[in-house]
Short mmCIF file of C-alpha atoms and ligand atoms in Angstrom, two decimals:
data_model
loop_
_atom_site.label_atom_id
_atom_site.label_comp_id
_atom_site.label_asym_id
_atom_site.label_seq_id
_atom_site.Cartn_x
_atom_site.Cartn_y
_atom_site.Cartn_z
CA UNK L 5 -63.28 85.64 70.37
CA UNK L 6 -64.00 87.36 67.06
CA UNK L 7 -61.21 87.99 64.56
CA UNK L 8 -62.04 91.71 64.74
CA UNK L 9 -64.17 93.99 66.94
CA UNK L 10 -61.80 96.23 68.90
CA UNK L 11 -62.89 99.38 67.10
CA UNK L 12 -66.61 98.65 67.36
CA UNK L 13 -68.76 100.27 70.06
CA UNK L 14 -71.99 98.54 69.14
CA UNK L 15 -72.67 94.84 68.77
CA UNK L 16 -73.28 93.48 65.29
CA UNK L 17 -76.92 92.87 64.39
CA UNK L 18 -77.38 89.12 64.97
CA UNK L 19 -79.39 88.59 61.80
CA UNK L 20 -76.71 90.33 59.72
CA UNK L 21 -74.04 88.36 61.49
CA UNK L 22 -75.64 85.02 60.63
CA UNK L 23 -76.38 86.14 57.09
CA UNK L 24 -72.84 87.19 56.27
CA UNK L 25 -71.25 84.07 57.74
CA UNK L 26 -69.76 81.73 55.15
CA UNK L 27 -68.93 78.79 57.41
CA UNK L 28 -72.01 76.92 56.21
CA UNK L 29 -70.25 76.42 52.85
CA UNK L 30 -66.58 77.29 53.31
CA UNK L 31 -66.22 74.48 55.89
CA UNK L 32 -65.37 72.28 52.94
CA UNK L 33 -62.12 74.26 52.68
CA UNK L 34 -61.07 73.14 56.16
CA UNK L 35 -58.35 70.69 55.09
CA UNK L 36 -56.78 73.35 52.88
CA UNK L 37 -57.08 76.00 55.59
CA UNK L 38 -55.24 73.67 57.98
CA UNK L 39 -52.51 72.91 55.45
CA UNK L 40 -52.02 76.59 54.60
CA UNK L 41 -51.98 77.49 58.31
CA UNK L 42 -49.26 74.90 58.91
CA UNK L 43 -47.13 76.42 56.15
CA UNK L 44 -47.67 79.91 57.58
CA UNK L 45 -46.77 78.70 61.08
CA UNK L 46 -43.48 77.24 59.85
CA UNK L 47 -42.66 80.52 58.12
CA UNK L 48 -43.45 82.39 61.36
CA UNK L 49 -41.05 80.12 63.19
CA UNK L 50 -38.30 80.76 60.65
CA UNK L 51 -38.97 84.49 60.94
CA UNK L 52 -38.52 84.29 64.73
CA UNK L 53 -42.14 85.10 65.62
CA UNK L 54 -43.02 81.63 66.92
CA UNK L 55 -40.75 79.65 69.22
CA UNK L 56 -40.20 76.01 68.32
CA UNK L 57 -42.46 74.96 71.20
CA UNK L 58 -45.20 77.25 69.99
CA UNK L 59 -44.81 75.93 66.48
CA UNK L 60 -45.10 72.34 67.68
CA UNK L 61 -48.19 73.17 69.75
CA UNK L 62 -49.81 74.90 66.78
CA UNK L 63 -49.02 72.10 64.32
CA UNK L 64 -50.32 69.48 66.75
CA UNK L 65 -53.45 71.55 67.32
CA UNK L 66 -54.04 71.84 63.58
CA UNK L 67 -53.66 68.06 63.24
CA UNK L 68 -56.13 67.49 66.04
CA UNK L 69 -58.67 69.71 64.32
CA UNK L 70 -58.27 67.64 61.15
CA UNK L 71 -58.78 64.41 63.07
CA UNK L 72 -61.86 65.71 64.90
CA UNK L 73 -63.39 67.02 61.68
CA UNK L 74 -62.89 63.67 60.00
CA UNK L 75 -64.26 61.61 62.88
CA UNK L 76 -67.13 63.68 64.24
CA UNK L 77 -69.66 65.33 61.93
CA UNK L 78 -71.08 67.47 64.75
CA UNK L 79 -67.67 69.03 65.32
CA UNK L 80 -68.32 71.32 62.37
CA UNK L 81 -71.66 72.54 63.69
CA UNK L 82 -70.55 75.92 64.96
CA UNK L 83 -73.03 78.79 64.72
CA UNK L 84 -70.54 81.31 66.01
CA UNK L 85 -67.84 80.69 63.43
CA UNK L 86 -67.83 83.53 60.92
CA UNK L 87 -65.90 81.53 58.38
CA UNK L 88 -63.47 78.63 58.14
CA UNK L 89 -60.57 80.89 59.20
CA UNK L 90 -62.37 81.96 62.34
CA UNK L 91 -63.39 78.38 63.07
CA UNK L 92 -59.78 77.19 63.03
CA UNK L 93 -58.66 80.05 65.28
CA UNK L 94 -61.44 79.28 67.79
CA UNK L 95 -60.76 75.55 67.85
CA UNK L 96 -57.02 76.06 68.09
CA UNK L 97 -57.45 78.42 71.04
CA UNK L 98 -59.60 75.89 72.87
CA UNK L 99 -57.00 73.20 72.22
CA UNK L 100 -53.72 75.00 72.93
CA UNK L 101 -54.65 78.31 74.57
CA UNK L 102 -52.95 81.72 74.04
CA UNK L 103 -50.38 80.52 71.49
CA UNK L 104 -53.23 79.98 69.04
CA UNK L 105 -53.60 83.75 68.71
CA UNK L 106 -50.04 84.04 67.44
CA UNK L 107 -50.86 82.03 64.32
CA UNK L 108 -52.55 84.98 62.65
CA UNK L 109 -49.41 87.15 62.94
CA UNK L 110 -48.53 88.88 59.70
CA UNK L 111 -51.33 87.38 57.63
CA UNK L 112 -54.81 88.26 56.45
CA UNK L 113 -57.88 86.23 55.64
CA UNK L 114 -57.67 87.77 52.18
CA UNK L 115 -54.57 85.76 51.29
CA UNK L 116 -55.88 82.75 53.21
CA UNK L 117 -59.08 82.43 51.24
CA UNK L 118 -57.17 82.93 47.99
CA UNK L 119 -54.81 80.13 49.02
CA UNK L 120 -57.52 77.76 50.26
CA UNK L 121 -59.45 78.17 47.02
CA UNK L 122 -56.39 77.48 44.90
CA UNK L 123 -55.70 74.31 46.88
CA UNK L 124 -59.34 73.28 46.57
CA UNK L 125 -59.46 73.87 42.80
CA UNK L 126 -56.16 72.05 42.30
CA UNK L 127 -57.46 68.99 44.18
CA UNK L 128 -60.77 69.15 42.30
CA UNK L 129 -58.93 69.22 38.96
CA UNK L 130 -56.88 66.18 39.95
CA UNK L 131 -59.98 64.26 40.98
CA UNK L 132 -61.88 65.26 37.84
CA UNK L 133 -58.98 64.23 35.61
CA UNK L 134 -59.20 60.71 37.08
CA UNK L 135 -62.95 60.66 36.52
CA UNK L 136 -62.57 61.98 32.98
CA UNK L 137 -59.98 59.28 32.28
CA UNK L 138 -62.46 56.63 33.48
CA UNK L 139 -65.17 58.05 31.24
CA UNK L 140 -62.83 58.31 28.26
CA UNK L 141 -61.65 54.76 28.79
CA UNK L 142 -65.19 53.46 28.69
CA UNK L 143 -65.99 55.39 25.51
CA UNK L 144 -62.84 53.93 23.99
CA UNK L 145 -63.62 50.43 25.19
CA UNK L 146 -67.03 50.62 23.57
CA UNK L 147 -65.41 51.87 20.37
CA UNK L 148 -63.05 48.88 20.42
CA UNK L 149 -65.89 46.43 21.08
CA UNK L 150 -67.93 47.89 18.23
CA UNK L 151 -65.39 46.53 15.72
CA UNK L 152 -66.94 46.84 12.25
CA UNK L 153 -70.44 47.84 13.37
CA UNK L 154 -71.85 50.66 11.27
CA UNK L 155 -74.42 53.41 11.69
CA UNK L 156 -75.63 56.42 9.75
CA UNK L 157 -73.96 59.74 10.46
CA UNK L 158 -76.30 62.70 10.25
CA UNK L 159 -75.94 66.25 9.12
CA UNK L 160 -78.94 68.54 9.62
CA UNK L 161 -80.36 65.45 11.38
CA UNK L 162 -80.76 63.87 7.93
CA UNK L 163 -78.92 60.66 7.10
CA UNK L 164 -75.69 61.72 5.46
CA UNK L 165 -73.02 59.04 5.23
CA UNK L 166 -72.42 55.68 6.85
CA UNK L 167 -69.70 55.57 9.50
CA UNK L 168 -68.29 53.04 11.89
CA UNK L 169 -69.97 53.11 15.28
CA UNK L 170 -66.42 53.27 16.66
CA UNK L 171 -65.76 56.43 14.64
CA UNK L 172 -68.89 57.99 16.10
CA UNK L 173 -67.87 57.13 19.67
CA UNK L 174 -64.40 58.54 19.05
CA UNK L 175 -66.00 61.90 18.27
CA UNK L 176 -66.97 62.07 21.95
CA UNK L 177 -63.51 60.93 22.97
CA UNK L 178 -62.10 63.98 21.17
CA UNK L 179 -64.50 66.35 22.94
CA UNK L 180 -63.61 65.05 26.37
CA UNK L 181 -59.90 64.94 25.59
CA UNK L 182 -60.13 68.67 24.88
CA UNK L 183 -61.94 69.12 28.19
CA UNK L 184 -59.16 67.33 29.99
CA UNK L 185 -56.63 69.54 28.20
CA UNK L 186 -58.48 72.63 29.37
CA UNK L 187 -58.29 71.43 32.98
CA UNK L 188 -54.58 70.70 32.66
CA UNK L 189 -53.98 74.15 31.24
CA UNK L 190 -56.05 75.80 33.96
CA UNK L 191 -54.10 73.89 36.62
CA UNK L 192 -50.88 75.67 35.64
CA UNK L 193 -52.32 79.05 36.56
CA UNK L 194 -54.03 77.66 39.66
CA UNK L 195 -50.84 76.23 41.05
CA UNK L 196 -49.29 79.43 42.42
CA UNK L 197 -49.11 80.34 46.10
CA UNK L 198 -50.60 83.62 47.34
CA UNK L 199 -49.34 83.20 50.93
CA UNK L 200 -47.37 86.22 52.04
CA UNK L 201 -49.58 88.63 50.11
CA UNK L 202 -51.18 89.90 53.33
CA UNK L 203 -54.37 91.92 53.11
CA UNK L 204 -53.38 93.72 49.90
CA UNK L 205 -49.87 95.18 50.09
CA UNK L 206 -47.84 92.12 51.11
CA UNK L 207 -46.97 90.52 54.45
CA UNK L 208 -45.86 92.79 57.29
CA UNK L 209 -43.36 90.20 58.52
CA UNK L 210 -40.34 88.77 56.72
CA UNK L 211 -42.00 85.50 55.71
CA UNK L 212 -40.24 83.13 53.35
CA UNK L 213 -42.80 83.01 50.58
CA UNK L 214 -40.87 80.46 48.54
CA UNK L 215 -40.72 78.04 51.48
CA UNK L 216 -44.48 78.34 52.02
CA UNK L 217 -45.11 77.67 48.33
CA UNK L 218 -42.88 74.59 48.37
CA UNK L 219 -44.50 73.43 51.59
CA UNK L 220 -47.92 73.38 49.91
CA UNK L 221 -46.71 71.79 46.67
CA UNK L 222 -47.25 74.92 44.58
CA UNK L 223 -45.03 75.33 41.53
CA UNK L 224 -44.36 79.00 42.29
CA UNK L 225 -45.59 82.18 43.98
CA UNK L 226 -48.08 84.77 42.81
CA UNK L 227 -46.24 87.91 41.67
CA UNK L 228 -48.35 90.80 42.94
CA UNK L 229 -50.10 91.03 46.31
CA UNK L 230 -52.91 93.28 45.05
CA UNK L 231 -53.75 90.88 42.26
CA UNK L 232 -53.17 87.77 44.37
CA UNK L 233 -55.69 88.74 47.04
CA UNK L 234 -58.38 89.73 44.56
CA UNK L 235 -57.78 87.28 41.72
CA UNK L 236 -60.34 84.54 41.18
CA UNK L 237 -59.64 84.09 37.46
CA UNK L 238 -58.57 80.54 38.23
CA UNK L 239 -62.09 79.85 39.55
CA UNK L 240 -63.71 81.42 36.49
CA UNK L 241 -61.46 79.48 34.14
CA UNK L 242 -62.07 76.28 36.00
CA UNK L 243 -65.86 76.61 36.16
CA UNK L 244 -65.93 77.59 32.49
CA UNK L 245 -63.91 74.45 31.75
CA UNK L 246 -66.52 72.52 33.77
CA UNK L 247 -69.29 74.08 31.74
CA UNK L 248 -67.64 72.72 28.58
CA UNK L 249 -67.78 69.27 30.16
CA UNK L 250 -71.41 69.86 31.07
CA UNK L 251 -72.24 70.96 27.52
CA UNK L 252 -70.50 67.97 26.01
CA UNK L 253 -72.29 65.60 28.39
CA UNK L 254 -75.55 67.28 27.52
CA UNK L 255 -74.99 66.85 23.78
CA UNK L 256 -74.10 63.22 24.32
CA UNK L 257 -77.16 62.68 26.52
CA UNK L 258 -79.48 64.24 23.96
CA UNK L 259 -78.12 61.96 21.25
CA UNK L 260 -78.53 58.86 23.41
CA UNK L 261 -82.09 59.89 24.27
CA UNK L 262 -82.90 60.13 20.56
CA UNK L 263 -81.17 56.88 19.76
CA UNK L 264 -83.11 55.09 22.50
CA UNK L 265 -86.49 56.11 21.08
CA UNK L 266 -88.50 53.51 19.16
CA UNK L 267 -88.08 55.71 16.10
CA UNK L 268 -84.31 55.14 16.03
CA UNK L 269 -83.99 51.97 18.10
CA UNK L 270 -80.19 52.21 18.05
CA UNK L 271 -79.62 51.75 21.77
CA UNK L 272 -81.33 49.66 24.41
CA UNK L 273 -81.63 51.65 27.65
CA UNK L 274 -80.00 49.80 30.55
CA UNK L 275 -82.67 49.01 33.13
CA UNK L 276 -80.26 49.71 35.96
CA UNK L 277 -80.15 53.37 34.91
CA UNK L 278 -83.74 53.90 33.77
CA UNK L 279 -87.03 54.50 35.52
CA UNK L 280 -90.64 53.62 34.83
CA UNK L 281 -93.80 55.67 34.59
CA UNK L 282 -96.32 55.65 37.41
CA UNK L 283 -99.10 55.86 34.83
CA UNK L 284 -98.01 54.01 31.70
CA UNK L 285 -96.89 50.47 32.51
CA UNK L 286 -95.00 50.00 29.23
CA UNK L 287 -92.62 52.94 29.75
CA UNK L 288 -88.88 52.82 30.30
CA UNK L 289 -87.57 56.34 30.60
CA UNK L 290 -84.04 57.66 30.07
CA UNK L 291 -83.94 59.69 33.30
CA UNK L 292 -80.20 59.51 33.77
CA UNK L 293 -79.70 61.02 30.34
CA UNK L 294 -82.38 63.66 30.84
CA UNK L 295 -80.95 64.76 34.16
CA UNK L 296 -77.49 64.87 32.61
CA UNK L 297 -78.85 67.18 29.92
CA UNK L 298 -80.70 69.21 32.56
CA UNK L 299 -77.80 69.57 34.94
CA UNK L 300 -75.71 71.28 32.29
CA UNK L 301 -77.89 74.32 33.04
CA UNK L 302 -76.62 74.50 36.62
CA UNK L 303 -72.99 74.40 35.59
CA UNK L 304 -73.27 76.95 32.81
CA UNK L 305 -75.36 79.01 35.24
CA UNK L 306 -72.54 78.86 37.78
CA UNK L 307 -70.03 79.97 35.15
CA UNK L 308 -72.29 82.83 34.18
CA UNK L 309 -72.88 83.89 37.80
CA UNK L 310 -69.12 84.09 38.29
CA UNK L 311 -68.53 86.14 35.17
CA UNK L 312 -71.19 88.63 36.23
CA UNK L 313 -69.84 88.74 39.79
CA UNK L 314 -66.50 90.02 38.54
CA UNK L 315 -67.68 92.57 36.07
CA UNK L 316 -66.71 96.00 37.38
CA UNK L 317 -65.30 94.72 40.67
CA UNK L 318 -62.64 97.17 41.90
CA UNK L 319 -59.28 96.11 43.31
CA UNK L 320 -58.51 94.51 45.62
CA UNK L 321 -60.33 92.21 48.09
CA UNK L 322 -64.08 92.87 48.31
CA UNK L 323 -66.54 90.78 50.25
CA UNK L 324 -68.35 90.09 46.96
CA UNK L 325 -65.60 87.54 46.45
CA UNK L 326 -67.20 85.32 49.06
CA UNK L 327 -69.89 84.74 46.44
CA UNK L 328 -67.31 82.88 44.34
CA UNK L 329 -67.58 79.85 46.50
CA UNK L 330 -71.07 78.40 46.17
CA UNK L 331 -71.21 78.37 42.35
CA UNK L 332 -67.76 76.80 42.37
CA UNK L 333 -68.69 74.07 44.84
CA UNK L 334 -71.97 73.38 43.08
CA UNK L 335 -70.30 73.06 39.68
CA UNK L 336 -67.69 70.67 41.06
CA UNK L 337 -70.18 68.44 42.84
CA UNK L 338 -72.47 68.40 39.81
CA UNK L 339 -69.76 67.28 37.39
CA UNK L 340 -68.02 64.91 39.77
CA UNK L 341 -71.42 63.36 40.54
CA UNK L 342 -72.23 62.98 36.85
CA UNK L 343 -69.07 61.44 35.47
CA UNK L 344 -69.22 58.09 37.31
CA UNK L 345 -72.91 57.75 36.42
CA UNK L 346 -72.52 58.38 32.72
CA UNK L 347 -69.57 55.98 32.77
CA UNK L 348 -71.76 53.30 34.35
CA UNK L 349 -74.49 53.97 31.79
CA UNK L 350 -72.08 53.74 28.88
CA UNK L 351 -70.69 50.49 30.17
CA UNK L 352 -74.16 48.97 30.47
CA UNK L 353 -75.83 50.22 27.29
CA UNK L 354 -76.46 47.83 24.41
CA UNK L 355 -76.12 49.02 20.84
CA UNK L 356 -78.51 47.47 18.36
CA UNK L 357 -76.07 46.74 15.55
CA UNK L 358 -78.74 45.27 13.29
CA UNK L 359 -80.96 48.35 13.44
CA UNK L 360 -77.99 50.61 12.91
CA UNK L 361 -76.81 48.66 9.88
CA UNK L 362 -80.31 48.72 8.36
CA UNK L 363 -80.39 52.47 8.79
CA UNK L 364 -76.89 52.80 7.38
CA UNK L 365 -77.82 50.81 4.28
CA UNK L 366 -80.96 52.79 3.51
CA UNK L 367 -81.36 56.40 2.47
CA UNK L 368 -78.99 56.64 -0.51
CA UNK L 369 -75.95 57.20 1.64
CA UNK L 370 -73.89 55.68 -1.16
CA UNK L 371 -74.79 58.52 -3.53
CA UNK L 372 -71.52 60.33 -2.94
CA UNK L 373 -69.66 57.07 -3.61
CA UNK L 374 -71.50 56.79 -6.94
CA UNK L 375 -70.49 60.34 -7.82
CA UNK L 376 -66.91 59.56 -6.78
CA UNK L 377 -66.94 56.58 -9.19
CA UNK L 378 -67.69 59.07 -11.97
CA UNK L 379 -65.17 61.66 -10.76
CA UNK L 380 -62.45 59.00 -10.77
CA UNK L 381 -63.33 58.42 -14.41
CA UNK L 382 -62.81 62.09 -15.32
CA UNK L 383 -66.31 63.48 -14.89
CA UNK L 384 -66.33 67.01 -13.38
CA UNK L 385 -67.69 66.67 -9.85
CA UNK L 386 -70.49 69.21 -10.34
CA UNK L 387 -71.83 67.17 -13.27
CA UNK L 388 -71.41 63.89 -11.41
CA UNK L 389 -73.33 65.37 -8.49
CA UNK L 390 -76.18 66.45 -10.74
CA UNK L 391 -76.36 63.11 -12.57
CA UNK L 392 -76.33 61.01 -9.42
CA UNK L 393 -78.96 63.33 -7.97
CA UNK L 394 -81.15 62.57 -10.96
CA UNK L 395 -80.51 58.85 -10.51
CA UNK L 396 -81.61 59.13 -6.87
CA UNK L 397 -84.81 60.82 -7.94
CA UNK L 398 -85.42 57.98 -10.40
CA UNK L 399 -84.81 55.40 -7.65
CA UNK L 400 -87.28 57.11 -5.33
CA UNK L 401 -89.94 56.74 -7.99
CA UNK L 402 -88.97 53.18 -8.72
CA UNK L 403 -88.73 52.28 -5.04
CA UNK L 404 -85.17 50.92 -5.03
CA UNK L 405 -81.64 51.86 -4.06
CA UNK L 406 -78.91 52.97 -6.47
CA UNK L 407 -77.64 49.40 -6.58
CA UNK L 408 -81.11 48.31 -7.67
CA UNK L 409 -80.66 50.04 -11.02
CA UNK L 410 -79.41 48.09 -14.02
CA UNK L 411 -76.18 49.20 -15.68
CA UNK L 412 -78.28 50.38 -18.60
CA UNK L 413 -80.41 52.52 -16.34
CA UNK L 414 -77.29 53.97 -14.69
CA UNK L 415 -75.74 54.68 -18.09
CA UNK L 416 -78.78 56.68 -19.06
CA UNK L 417 -77.57 59.24 -16.49
CA UNK L 418 -73.93 59.02 -17.58
CA UNK L 419 -72.46 56.48 -20.04
CA UNK L 420 -69.21 56.49 -18.03
CA UNK L 421 -70.78 54.21 -15.36
CA UNK L 422 -69.36 50.69 -15.62
CA UNK L 423 -69.95 47.44 -13.76
CA UNK L 424 -67.38 48.37 -11.07
CA UNK L 425 -69.91 50.84 -9.69
CA UNK L 426 -71.85 48.04 -7.93
CA UNK L 427 -68.86 47.22 -5.76
CA UNK L 428 -68.43 50.95 -4.97
CA UNK L 429 -72.03 51.12 -3.81
CA UNK L 430 -71.59 48.44 -1.14
CA UNK L 431 -71.55 49.75 2.41
CA UNK L 432 -68.06 48.41 3.12
CA UNK L 433 -66.58 50.19 0.09
CA UNK L 434 -68.41 53.39 0.95
CA UNK L 435 -66.66 53.29 4.34
CA UNK L 436 -63.33 52.39 2.77
CA UNK L 437 -63.17 55.41 0.45
CA UNK L 438 -62.98 57.72 3.49
CA UNK L 439 -59.38 56.72 3.79
CA UNK L 440 -57.76 59.81 5.29
CA UNK L 441 -56.44 60.50 8.76
CA UNK L 442 -59.50 61.24 10.89
CA UNK L 443 -61.82 59.52 8.40
CA UNK L 444 -64.08 56.52 8.94
CA UNK L 445 -62.19 53.93 6.86
CA UNK L 446 -61.73 50.98 9.24
CA UNK L 447 -57.92 51.06 9.22
CA UNK L 448 -57.98 54.78 10.04
CA UNK L 449 -60.40 54.19 12.89
CA UNK L 450 -58.21 51.43 14.31
CA UNK L 451 -55.29 53.86 14.28
CA UNK L 452 -57.43 56.57 15.89
CA UNK L 453 -58.28 54.17 18.72
CA UNK L 454 -54.58 53.59 19.38
CA UNK L 455 -53.83 57.32 19.30
CA UNK L 456 -56.68 58.11 21.69
CA UNK L 457 -55.53 55.35 24.04
CA UNK L 458 -52.13 57.01 24.32
CA UNK L 459 -53.68 60.34 25.16
CA UNK L 460 -55.90 58.81 27.81
CA UNK L 461 -52.94 56.95 29.33
CA UNK L 462 -51.08 60.27 29.51
CA UNK L 463 -53.97 61.84 31.45
CA UNK L 464 -53.94 58.90 33.84
CA UNK L 465 -50.17 59.14 34.35
CA UNK L 466 -50.31 62.86 34.97
CA UNK L 467 -53.13 62.35 37.49
CA UNK L 468 -51.12 59.71 39.32
CA UNK L 469 -48.10 61.99 39.43
CA UNK L 470 -50.22 64.57 41.29
CA UNK L 471 -51.85 62.08 43.64
N1 LIG I 567 -65.16 84.41 53.96
C1 LIG I 567 -64.35 85.32 53.24
C2 LIG I 567 -64.39 85.03 51.74
O1 LIG I 567 -64.81 84.00 51.34
C3 LIG I 567 -62.95 85.19 53.73
C4 LIG I 567 -62.13 86.44 53.58
C5 LIG I 567 -62.62 87.49 54.50
N2 LIG I 567 -61.83 88.69 54.41
C6 LIG I 567 -62.26 89.85 54.85
N3 LIG I 567 -61.50 90.88 54.71
N4 LIG I 567 -63.44 89.99 55.41
O2 LIG I 567 -64.03 85.84 50.94
#
C-alpha cells in the first residue's frame, strides 16, 4: 500500500515513480527512522491513540525490522518502497498487520525526514569527532617525537625563518582543533527535535513533544513547525564544516607532496601508502596525498550544491529538500574515509631531519637575528634592516653565510656589531629569540604541545560522553 493515492484516478507513470524514489539513498537513515517511529508510537500511546497492546506490537515490529536490516543485506532491496518512511510502514504491516497503519497517525513525512536527518548528522558529528581526535593525536605525537628537529618555514614559498618541526606540525593541530570546534558548535543547533511539527502547522493530535525529544536524546524541541519542517541549515552548516576539514587536509597533502619531492627531500613517503608507476620503474608516487587533495573538491562541491539548492526556496517543505541527502552522505563518507588514512600515513611517514636542518641552516635565515642584534644595541630597525641586507648581498658575492664574515667585515656595515653576534647567528639562538607565546622558541613549543594535548583530551571526553 502506498502512503497516498486515494485522490488519484490515474496510476503514476512507472518511470517517474522510480525516478522520484529516494529509498536507494535514504535507506541509510533506517536506524534513525525506526528510533523516531518508536518515540512517536510512545507519544501516540500516551495520547490515547494506540492501546498498550498496539504499542507493544509496533515497538516489537520496529525492532524486528532493525534486526532483519542488520542481518540480511537483501532485506533492503525493495523496488516498491518510495522512501525509508514507506519502507518501514510496508515492513511493519507485513509483520504485525493492521495496527501498523496506526503508526502514521498525527504525523507527516515532512517532520520525519527532518528528524531522521538531525539524528543522522548528530551521529556523524560524534563519529567524526572521534576520528578527528585520532588524527590530532597523531599530529601531536609526531610533534612530540620531533623534539629539537628544525626545518625552514616559508613565506611566499621562499625560506623565511627556521622553526622547530614540532612548531610546524602544531600549525596543523590548530587548524583541525578549529574544525572540531566548528562541529561541536554545529551539534548544538542540530540537537533539537522536530517531532510533533506535522506537515507544516504542527501535529493534529495532542502529542507530548518534550517526551519525544527526551526519548531521542535531543536537548530540546524546535520552536516553529513551519521552520522545523523546512529547515536544513544544520545540514548546510555541517557540510560547510566538513569542507573546512577537506580544505585543511588538502593544504596538508599539498605540503607533504612538495616535501616528498627530491627537490625538498624532507619526508620519505611510506611505501604502505604509496604506489608505483607502470612505466617508470624508479617511481614512488604520493597517491594517498594526491587523492586527499583531490577529494576536497567533492566536499566543497557538496557544500556548494547545498547552498545553491536553498537559494530562493519558499517555505515550507518542498520536494527539492530530498536533494539535501546525497551531497550530505557523500561528504560524510568522503571525510570519514579520509581521516583514518591520513592518520595512518602520518604515523608511518619518516621525516629527514638531516635534510631539514641543512635547509634551515642555509639561505640567510639568521638575517633577522643579525638585525635584532643591532636593534638591541640601539640601532633603529629600518637602518639595521638595510645594513644587514647589504651584508647579505656581500655574502652572496663572497659565497658564505653571515657567520662567515669577519667582525671587521661586519663592522664595515655597522660598527655596533660586536663578537656576541656570532652566537646570535647560530640556529639554536635564532630559534630561541622567538620567545613569545605561540612562537617557535623550544620552551614555548613544549608548552604549546601540553596545551594542545588538553584540548584534544577534551574532544575525546566530549565524544565519549555522547557515545
Ligand atoms: N523522501 C522525502 C525527502 O527526503 C521525504 C519527505 C517526503 N514528504 C513529502 N511531502 N513528499 O524529503
